Amino acid sequence: MDMSPGTIRPKLTARGVNVFYGDAQALNRVDLDIRAHEVTALIGPSGCGKSTFLRCLNRMNDLIEICRVDGDIRLDGEDIYDPAVNLVYLRARIGMVFQKPNPFPKSIYDNVAYGPKIHGLARSRADMDETVASSLERAGLWEEVKDRLDAPATGLSGGQQQRLCIARAIAVRPEVILMDEPCSSLDPIATARIEALMDELRQNFTIVIVTHSMQQAARVSQRTAFFHLGDLVEVGDTDTVFTQPVDPRTESYISGRIG
Amino acid sequence: MAQAVAAAERVERSSLLAAPEGRRARQVLGERILLGLLAASSLVAILTTIGIALSLLFETLRFLDAVPLFDFLFGLNWSPQIAIREDQVGSSGAFGVVPLLVGTGLIAAVAMTVAGPLGLFSAIFLAEYASPRARSFAKPILEILAGIPTVVYGFFAVLVVAPFVRDSSEAAGFEVSSESALAAGVVMGVMIVPIVSSIADDVISAVPQSLREGAYGLGATKSETVRDIVLPAALPGIGGALLLGVSRAIGETMIVVMAAGLSAQLTVNPLQAVTTITVQMVALLTGDQEFDSPKTLAAFALGLLLFIATLILNLIALMLVRRYQERYD
């Protein structure tokens, strides 16, 4: 199989994506490919549109009444904005982890079991136990919580809660995981754990992460896309973007002159 | 040179501590008067509350001289009417409060059967489903419902709902009295809907958006999100909203005075006439009464009972709502 970048079929493709909040345009004709089994980092200063773009990918922007998205976004070639698309299936295939850990006010077990339950993924209690255990294991949380699965999830520390949210997303067996600044409320140790986790997870999943931290983007991602004022300025291999940026705006940002 | 200027300024500024005498004194006096006025106002309210509670307590103690506490709290027979005139045969009277408690509870239960689901469902609609336009239209109307004088609800109960309950029950072959717990309870329930819906709406709206997004992000539908995530998260607060509704139901007077009847029957059949604590208090104190007979003193005992019951309900309800809000702020 030819592995040169031009011929890999991307997992997600975005073409000419415009996003408006009311009359204000938040994204301007964005074209971006997300490759499978890679971590793609979206970076840029606040308000540049990186989170907005992320939330287009699982149609989370649908929840915002004044938000309008046009352009073409495809998952494995299927148009996700087709009116016939069932959001339940779309979001089962593209999971999401949020900026602030948002465990449901339920037990640790029920948090992880919720997704599989609503999608009917477990045939029996034993099956569900297995799904919960393996999801927690892959999220690196199993050893810490295996003896207290019935304890409320809100009692976990921030870092544990975020790993629980990752386990919750994994449990649905998505193909893509979107992460919206997943470490912004965590301390450096919890952040390091989640970054290590991302590298393991990309064996099985395609990951798109929005991050404020350029060091984080450099550490975890294979590809980096730099957004500025609603434009996708530059996208490329992370090493290249950070060492030989093409656009002067990218160069300014990564050297700390803007943002 | 510069140092000398700085030193001079420092001397000037030390006048902060030694303002001209007269101005300083005026300021202090003004502050004190304002403080006194504000404190006195709140003191009036507090003293009034304490005064009312104490007078209830003392009159109740006088009542308990005539009627033993045990007979009052656990007696199954309420007929204070017997004791109106001293020359009347059997003027002793019976002051067992159980029939009143059962009547009050029955009407409150009917009211909450109406107000619970209606209030909760309209709160869910307002908080989760209504468009901003529908919300801006429906919420004020619900609040108008809360502003209707209860005597108007009373009319409505007597003139519309009670005849309707009687006619339709008789058509269905049930024995029914013209003043039924059902009619009073249903109308009271309608009155309580805005109380439940408004508090439940606040509580549901306070569930963080991040929890909803978490559920949507997993592919949950709107109804799954509301049922599985939002409502369980809001449950303690919803419990508080319902308890405030119950508290309002047992304290409500006008509707039951007009629609519930006077006879103290010990029944849980909502088609029968029952009486409530508030109705009996009104009945005991209406007209010229001596204020030292057990009959009138009984009203204070009932009042104290009601006061304690609603106080406890309100405290629990507020605790639930507040603890819930703390969790998500």
PDB file of C-alpha atoms in Angstrom, chain A residues 3 74 91 168 180 224 252:
ATOM      1  CA  MET A   3       1.730   5.426   2.235  1.00  0.00           C
ATOM      2  CA  ARG A  74     -17.611  13.926   4.965  1.00  0.00           C
ATOM      3  CA  ARG A  91     -22.307  10.797  17.238  1.00  0.00           C
ATOM      4  CA  ARG A 168     -17.336   6.953  28.413  1.00  0.00           C
ATOM      5  CA  ASP A 180     -11.894  20.088  22.976  1.00  0.00           C
ATOM      6  CA  THR A 224      -1.137  20.345  13.120  1.00  0.00           C
ATOM      7  CA  SER A 252       4.504  34.622  14.720  1.00  0.00           C
TER       8      SER A 252
END
